[in-house]
Amino acid sequence: MLPVNMPGTKWPYISRILPFIMNNLPQLLQQGGVTFLNAMSGFFVGGLVGLALAVLMSLSKTIERTITPYIVSSQMVPIIGLAPIVFGILHNADLSRITMAAYVTFFPVTINSLAGLSGVKKEQRELFNSYASPTWKYYWKLAIPAALPQFFLGLKLSAPLSITASIVVELMGAPNGIGVLMVSSLYYGSAQSDMFWATVFFSAIIGLAAFLLISLIERLITPWQPEFRVRGGRGK
């Protein structure tokens, strides 16, 4: 039989945490909003950097072979180790959160976008070459639209990670954010266990919201993908 009182170190009962979240929803929304906005700002920057790097690498195999080792090496440093370094250098919580969110975003976006840019059919490239189309027009009209599904795949992988990176910075001493609530609740042990678990669940909700937002944008921008097409006919 389960004990009546939940130990602070054990997995919480959902029936206890959900009412706590609802009772403290304004505070969680306020602090979670700070985390979300900073993470999405860095996510946007990281997405643009990732796409730009992918385009640059797709221009030449030499450029790709030169840049790839540095991009891969940049991901060898864990965010839990890099976050305090970035925070100590910048001395600004918002800028540090944006930087770390961009850091975890650009790599998946770069790799997936490069795969999409490299996957353009040979016949399509030759058609553009036969019309002597400039490079910028080839990318704008063909390569980038063709790579959008892979680009959004990288974004969907990165969206929850950007939230995590922002929270890690907040654990280092930021003045606000869901991570601040999380670490402050740990100082009080079992007395604040409900708040700790509430921030954990709410962080997961924020990450899911970021993923769903990018999925919605993908559906609006790339409606031609097979999974987004409306199937017609009987029995379909």
mmCIF file of N, CA and C in Angstrom, residues 57-137:
data_model
loop_
_atom_site.group_PDB
_atom_site.id
_atom_site.type_symbol
_atom_site.label_atom_id
_atom_site.label_comp_id
_atom_site.label_asym_id
_atom_site.label_seq_id
_atom_site.Cartn_x
_atom_site.Cartn_y
_atom_site.Cartn_z
ATOM 1 N N MET A 57 27.871 25.932 -46.914
ATOM 2 C CA MET A 57 28.515 24.625 -47.068
ATOM 3 C C MET A 57 28.085 23.935 -48.355
ATOM 4 N N SER A 58 26.863 24.218 -48.803
ATOM 5 C CA SER A 58 26.373 23.576 -50.022
ATOM 6 C C SER A 58 26.988 24.181 -51.284
ATOM 7 N N LEU A 59 27.601 25.349 -51.144
ATOM 8 C CA LEU A 59 28.200 26.009 -52.307
ATOM 9 C C LEU A 59 29.444 25.284 -52.805
ATOM 10 N N SER A 60 30.150 24.635 -51.872
ATOM 11 C CA SER A 60 31.417 24.001 -52.243
ATOM 12 C C SER A 60 31.731 22.873 -51.276
ATOM 13 N N LYS A 61 32.205 21.746 -51.812
ATOM 14 C CA LYS A 61 32.623 20.634 -50.976
ATOM 15 C C LYS A 61 33.831 21.022 -50.130
ATOM 16 N N THR A 62 34.667 21.885 -50.664
ATOM 17 C CA THR A 62 35.833 22.344 -49.906
ATOM 18 C C THR A 62 35.405 23.134 -48.672
ATOM 19 N N ILE A 63 34.437 24.018 -48.866
ATOM 20 C CA ILE A 63 33.913 24.782 -47.728
ATOM 21 C C ILE A 63 33.265 23.845 -46.719
ATOM 22 N N GLU A 64 32.507 22.873 -47.206
ATOM 23 C CA GLU A 64 31.849 21.925 -46.314
ATOM 24 C C GLU A 64 32.867 21.139 -45.488
ATOM 25 N N ARG A 65 33.910 20.634 -46.154
ATOM 26 C CA ARG A 65 34.922 19.854 -45.434
ATOM 27 C C ARG A 65 35.716 20.724 -44.451
ATOM 28 N N THR A 66 35.831 22.001 -44.761
ATOM 29 C CA THR A 66 36.573 22.908 -43.878
ATOM 30 C C THR A 66 35.768 23.277 -42.634
ATOM 31 N N ILE A 67 34.478 23.552 -42.824
ATOM 32 C CA ILE A 67 33.644 24.037 -41.722
ATOM 33 C C ILE A 67 33.139 22.905 -40.829
ATOM 34 N N THR A 68 32.844 21.750 -41.411
ATOM 35 C CA THR A 68 32.203 20.664 -40.667
ATOM 36 C C THR A 68 32.937 20.289 -39.378
ATOM 37 N N PRO A 69 34.268 20.103 -39.378
ATOM 38 C CA PRO A 69 34.932 19.732 -38.118
ATOM 39 C C PRO A 69 34.721 20.747 -36.999
ATOM 40 N N TYR A 70 34.710 22.035 -37.352
ATOM 41 C CA TYR A 70 34.509 23.067 -36.336
ATOM 42 C C TYR A 70 33.077 23.049 -35.798
ATOM 43 N N ILE A 71 32.123 22.808 -36.685
ATOM 44 C CA ILE A 71 30.726 22.746 -36.245
ATOM 45 C C ILE A 71 30.512 21.553 -35.319
ATOM 46 N N VAL A 72 31.058 20.411 -35.696
ATOM 47 C CA VAL A 72 30.918 19.214 -34.867
ATOM 48 C C VAL A 72 31.628 19.404 -33.525
ATOM 49 N N SER A 73 32.826 19.977 -33.568
ATOM 50 C CA SER A 73 33.593 20.193 -32.336
ATOM 51 C C SER A 73 32.875 21.135 -31.378
ATOM 52 N N SER A 74 32.130 22.086 -31.928
ATOM 53 C CA SER A 74 31.410 23.033 -31.070
ATOM 54 C C SER A 74 30.350 22.350 -30.221
ATOM 55 N N GLN A 75 29.898 21.198 -30.678
ATOM 56 C CA GLN A 75 28.844 20.496 -29.948
ATOM 57 C C GLN A 75 29.394 19.517 -28.915
ATOM 58 N N MET A 76 30.718 19.427 -28.814
ATOM 59 C CA MET A 76 31.329 18.524 -27.845
ATOM 60 C C MET A 76 31.273 19.069 -26.422
ATOM 61 N N VAL A 77 31.070 20.387 -26.304
ATOM 62 C CA VAL A 77 30.990 21.011 -24.984
ATOM 63 C C VAL A 77 29.548 20.951 -24.486
ATOM 64 N N PRO A 78 29.279 20.296 -23.357
ATOM 65 C CA PRO A 78 27.893 20.209 -22.865
ATOM 66 C C PRO A 78 27.396 21.571 -22.408
ATOM 67 N N ILE A 79 26.096 21.784 -22.556
ATOM 68 C CA ILE A 79 25.536 23.089 -22.205
ATOM 69 C C ILE A 79 25.663 23.375 -20.714
ATOM 70 N N ILE A 80 25.665 22.335 -19.877
ATOM 71 C CA ILE A 80 25.793 22.551 -18.438
ATOM 72 C C ILE A 80 27.172 23.097 -18.097
ATOM 73 N N GLY A 81 28.169 22.819 -18.957
ATOM 74 C CA GLY A 81 29.500 23.354 -18.743
ATOM 75 C C GLY A 81 29.712 24.692 -19.432
ATOM 76 N N LEU A 82 29.032 24.884 -20.568
ATOM 77 C CA LEU A 82 29.203 26.123 -21.331
ATOM 78 C C LEU A 82 28.379 27.274 -20.764
ATOM 79 N N ALA A 83 27.209 26.969 -20.201
ATOM 80 C CA ALA A 83 26.305 28.018 -19.723
ATOM 81 C C ALA A 83 26.957 28.944 -18.693
ATOM 82 N N PRO A 84 27.626 28.424 -17.654
ATOM 83 C CA PRO A 84 28.246 29.355 -16.692
ATOM 84 C C PRO A 84 29.368 30.186 -17.306
ATOM 85 N N ILE A 85 30.057 29.642 -18.316
ATOM 86 C CA ILE A 85 31.115 30.399 -18.988
ATOM 87 C C ILE A 85 30.508 31.575 -19.751
ATOM 88 N N VAL A 86 29.446 31.288 -20.514
ATOM 89 C CA VAL A 86 28.769 32.338 -21.282
ATOM 90 C C VAL A 86 28.179 33.383 -20.351
ATOM 91 N N PHE A 87 27.554 32.938 -19.266
ATOM 92 C CA PHE A 87 26.936 33.863 -18.309
ATOM 93 C C PHE A 87 28.002 34.722 -17.634
ATOM 94 N N GLY A 88 29.166 34.123 -17.339
ATOM 95 C CA GLY A 88 30.243 34.873 -16.709
ATOM 96 C C GLY A 88 30.865 35.897 -17.636
ATOM 97 N N ILE A 89 30.872 35.604 -18.939
ATOM 98 C CA ILE A 89 31.448 36.539 -19.914
ATOM 99 C C ILE A 89 30.484 37.687 -20.226
ATOM 100 N N LEU A 90 29.225 37.344 -20.459
ATOM 101 C CA LEU A 90 28.259 38.352 -20.903
ATOM 102 C C LEU A 90 27.694 39.176 -19.750
ATOM 103 N N HIS A 91 27.578 38.579 -18.563
ATOM 104 C CA HIS A 91 27.018 39.263 -17.386
ATOM 105 C C HIS A 91 25.624 39.812 -17.661
ATOM 106 N N ASN A 92 24.895 39.124 -18.497
ATOM 107 C CA ASN A 92 23.526 39.533 -18.818
ATOM 108 C C ASN A 92 22.692 38.283 -18.999
ATOM 109 N N ALA A 93 21.682 38.131 -18.160
ATOM 110 C CA ALA A 93 20.895 36.894 -18.162
ATOM 111 C C ALA A 93 20.151 36.694 -19.476
ATOM 112 N N ASP A 94 19.514 37.759 -19.972
ATOM 113 C CA ASP A 94 18.739 37.629 -21.208
ATOM 114 C C ASP A 94 19.636 37.271 -22.385
ATOM 115 N N LEU A 95 20.749 37.988 -22.523
ATOM 116 C CA LEU A 95 21.665 37.729 -23.628
ATOM 117 C C LEU A 95 22.289 36.343 -23.517
ATOM 118 N N SER A 96 22.552 35.904 -22.298
ATOM 119 C CA SER A 96 23.114 34.563 -22.099
ATOM 120 C C SER A 96 22.114 33.489 -22.488
ATOM 121 N N ARG A 97 20.847 33.690 -22.135
ATOM 122 C CA ARG A 97 19.822 32.723 -22.516
ATOM 123 C C ARG A 97 19.648 32.663 -24.029
ATOM 124 N N ILE A 98 19.663 33.817 -24.660
ATOM 125 C CA ILE A 98 19.534 33.859 -26.119
ATOM 126 C C ILE A 98 20.726 33.170 -26.781
ATOM 127 N N THR A 99 21.917 33.440 -26.262
ATOM 128 C CA THR A 99 23.126 32.839 -26.832
ATOM 129 C C THR A 99 23.107 31.323 -26.710
ATOM 130 N N MET A 100 22.732 30.809 -25.551
ATOM 131 C CA MET A 100 22.729 29.362 -25.348
ATOM 132 C C MET A 100 21.628 28.695 -26.176
ATOM 133 N N ALA A 101 20.488 29.356 -26.306
ATOM 134 C CA ALA A 101 19.417 28.801 -27.137
ATOM 135 C C ALA A 101 19.854 28.753 -28.599
ATOM 136 N N ALA A 102 20.550 29.788 -29.051
ATOM 137 C CA ALA A 102 21.065 29.788 -30.419
ATOM 138 C C ALA A 102 22.122 28.703 -30.600
ATOM 139 N N TYR A 103 22.923 28.481 -29.574
ATOM 140 C CA TYR A 103 23.995 27.483 -29.631
ATOM 141 C C TYR A 103 23.443 26.078 -29.851
ATOM 142 N N VAL A 104 22.381 25.719 -29.147
ATOM 143 C CA VAL A 104 21.836 24.366 -29.296
ATOM 144 C C VAL A 104 20.957 24.243 -30.537
ATOM 145 N N THR A 105 20.590 25.379 -31.143
ATOM 146 C CA THR A 105 19.698 25.348 -32.296
ATOM 147 C C THR A 105 20.444 25.209 -33.614
ATOM 148 N N PHE A 106 21.574 25.904 -33.754
ATOM 149 C CA PHE A 106 22.170 26.023 -35.084
ATOM 150 C C PHE A 106 22.675 24.689 -35.633
ATOM 151 N N PHE A 107 23.153 23.789 -34.765
ATOM 152 C CA PHE A 107 23.743 22.550 -35.269
ATOM 153 C C PHE A 107 22.712 21.632 -35.923
ATOM 154 N N PRO A 108 21.595 21.277 -35.260
ATOM 155 C CA PRO A 108 20.599 20.440 -35.945
ATOM 156 C C PRO A 108 20.036 21.093 -37.200
ATOM 157 N N VAL A 109 19.862 22.414 -37.161
ATOM 158 C CA VAL A 109 19.344 23.120 -38.334
ATOM 159 C C VAL A 109 20.351 23.064 -39.479
ATOM 160 N N THR A 110 21.616 23.254 -39.180
ATOM 161 C CA THR A 110 22.649 23.210 -40.210
ATOM 162 C C THR A 110 22.710 21.849 -40.880
ATOM 163 N N ILE A 111 22.777 20.799 -40.083
ATOM 164 C CA ILE A 111 22.928 19.445 -40.621
ATOM 165 C C ILE A 111 21.713 19.044 -41.449
ATOM 166 N N ASN A 112 20.522 19.307 -40.937
ATOM 167 C CA ASN A 112 19.316 18.914 -41.665
ATOM 168 C C ASN A 112 19.096 19.776 -42.896
ATOM 169 N N SER A 113 19.374 21.064 -42.806
ATOM 170 C CA SER A 113 19.204 21.940 -43.969
ATOM 171 C C SER A 113 20.199 21.581 -45.070
ATOM 172 N N LEU A 114 21.417 21.239 -44.673
ATOM 173 C CA LEU A 114 22.417 20.838 -45.661
ATOM 174 C C LEU A 114 21.977 19.574 -46.386
ATOM 175 N N ALA A 115 21.389 18.641 -45.657
ATOM 176 C CA ALA A 115 20.872 17.427 -46.292
ATOM 177 C C ALA A 115 19.774 17.763 -47.291
ATOM 178 N N GLY A 116 18.913 18.732 -46.944
ATOM 179 C CA GLY A 116 17.859 19.133 -47.859
ATOM 180 C C GLY A 116 18.390 19.838 -49.090
ATOM 181 N N LEU A 117 19.378 20.711 -48.905
ATOM 182 C CA LEU A 117 19.972 21.431 -50.039
ATOM 183 C C LEU A 117 20.730 20.485 -50.962
ATOM 184 N N SER A 118 21.328 19.470 -50.378
ATOM 185 C CA SER A 118 22.086 18.503 -51.185
ATOM 186 C C SER A 118 21.188 17.493 -51.873
ATOM 187 N N GLY A 119 19.922 17.462 -51.467
ATOM 188 C CA GLY A 119 19.001 16.469 -52.019
ATOM 189 C C GLY A 119 18.226 16.931 -53.236
ATOM 190 N N VAL A 120 18.549 18.130 -53.746
ATOM 191 C CA VAL A 120 17.877 18.616 -54.962
ATOM 192 C C VAL A 120 18.219 17.697 -56.124
ATOM 193 N N LYS A 121 17.224 17.331 -56.898
ATOM 194 C CA LYS A 121 17.437 16.399 -58.000
ATOM 195 C C LYS A 121 18.367 16.987 -59.055
ATOM 196 N N LYS A 122 19.171 16.127 -59.636
ATOM 197 C CA LYS A 122 20.151 16.543 -60.638
ATOM 198 C C LYS A 122 19.467 17.187 -61.842
ATOM 199 N N GLU A 123 18.320 16.633 -62.253
ATOM 200 C CA GLU A 123 17.607 17.173 -63.409
ATOM 201 C C GLU A 123 17.145 18.604 -63.162
ATOM 202 N N GLN A 124 16.742 18.887 -61.939
ATOM 203 C CA GLN A 124 16.292 20.242 -61.608
ATOM 204 C C GLN A 124 17.456 21.223 -61.622
ATOM 205 N N ARG A 125 18.598 20.801 -61.088
ATOM 206 C CA ARG A 125 19.778 21.672 -61.116
ATOM 207 C C ARG A 125 20.203 21.955 -62.556
ATOM 208 N N GLU A 126 20.165 20.916 -63.379
ATOM 209 C CA GLU A 126 20.586 21.090 -64.779
ATOM 210 C C GLU A 126 19.640 22.016 -65.529
ATOM 211 N N LEU A 127 18.362 21.981 -65.185
ATOM 212 C CA LEU A 127 17.405 22.882 -65.821
ATOM 213 C C LEU A 127 17.751 24.339 -65.512
ATOM 214 N N PHE A 128 18.071 24.636 -64.267
ATOM 215 C CA PHE A 128 18.454 25.994 -63.903
ATOM 216 C C PHE A 128 19.757 26.386 -64.585
ATOM 217 N N ASN A 129 20.696 25.443 -64.682
ATOM 218 C CA ASN A 129 21.962 25.740 -65.355
ATOM 219 C C ASN A 129 21.752 26.011 -66.843
ATOM 220 N N SER A 130 20.804 25.296 -67.456
ATOM 221 C CA SER A 130 20.557 25.488 -68.888
ATOM 222 C C SER A 130 20.013 26.885 -69.190
ATOM 223 N N TYR A 131 19.348 27.488 -68.213
ATOM 224 C CA TYR A 131 18.836 28.847 -68.389
ATOM 225 C C TYR A 131 19.831 29.898 -67.880
ATOM 226 N N ALA A 132 21.020 29.429 -67.491
ATOM 227 C CA ALA A 132 22.067 30.323 -66.979
ATOM 228 C C ALA A 132 21.558 31.171 -65.815
ATOM 229 N N SER A 133 20.767 30.538 -64.933
ATOM 230 C CA SER A 133 20.230 31.258 -63.783
ATOM 231 C C SER A 133 21.345 31.570 -62.789
ATOM 232 N N PRO A 134 21.345 32.760 -62.206
ATOM 233 C CA PRO A 134 22.362 33.092 -61.200
ATOM 234 C C PRO A 134 22.192 32.217 -59.957
ATOM 235 N N THR A 135 23.259 32.129 -59.184
ATOM 236 C CA THR A 135 23.257 31.257 -58.004
ATOM 237 C C THR A 135 22.169 31.645 -57.016
ATOM 238 N N TRP A 136 21.993 32.942 -56.808
ATOM 239 C CA TRP A 136 21.001 33.370 -55.822
ATOM 240 C C TRP A 136 19.594 32.959 -56.224
ATOM 241 N N LYS A 137 19.333 32.992 -57.537
ATOM 242 C CA LYS A 137 17.999 32.597 -58.007
ATOM 243 C C LYS A 137 17.792 31.094 -57.859
#
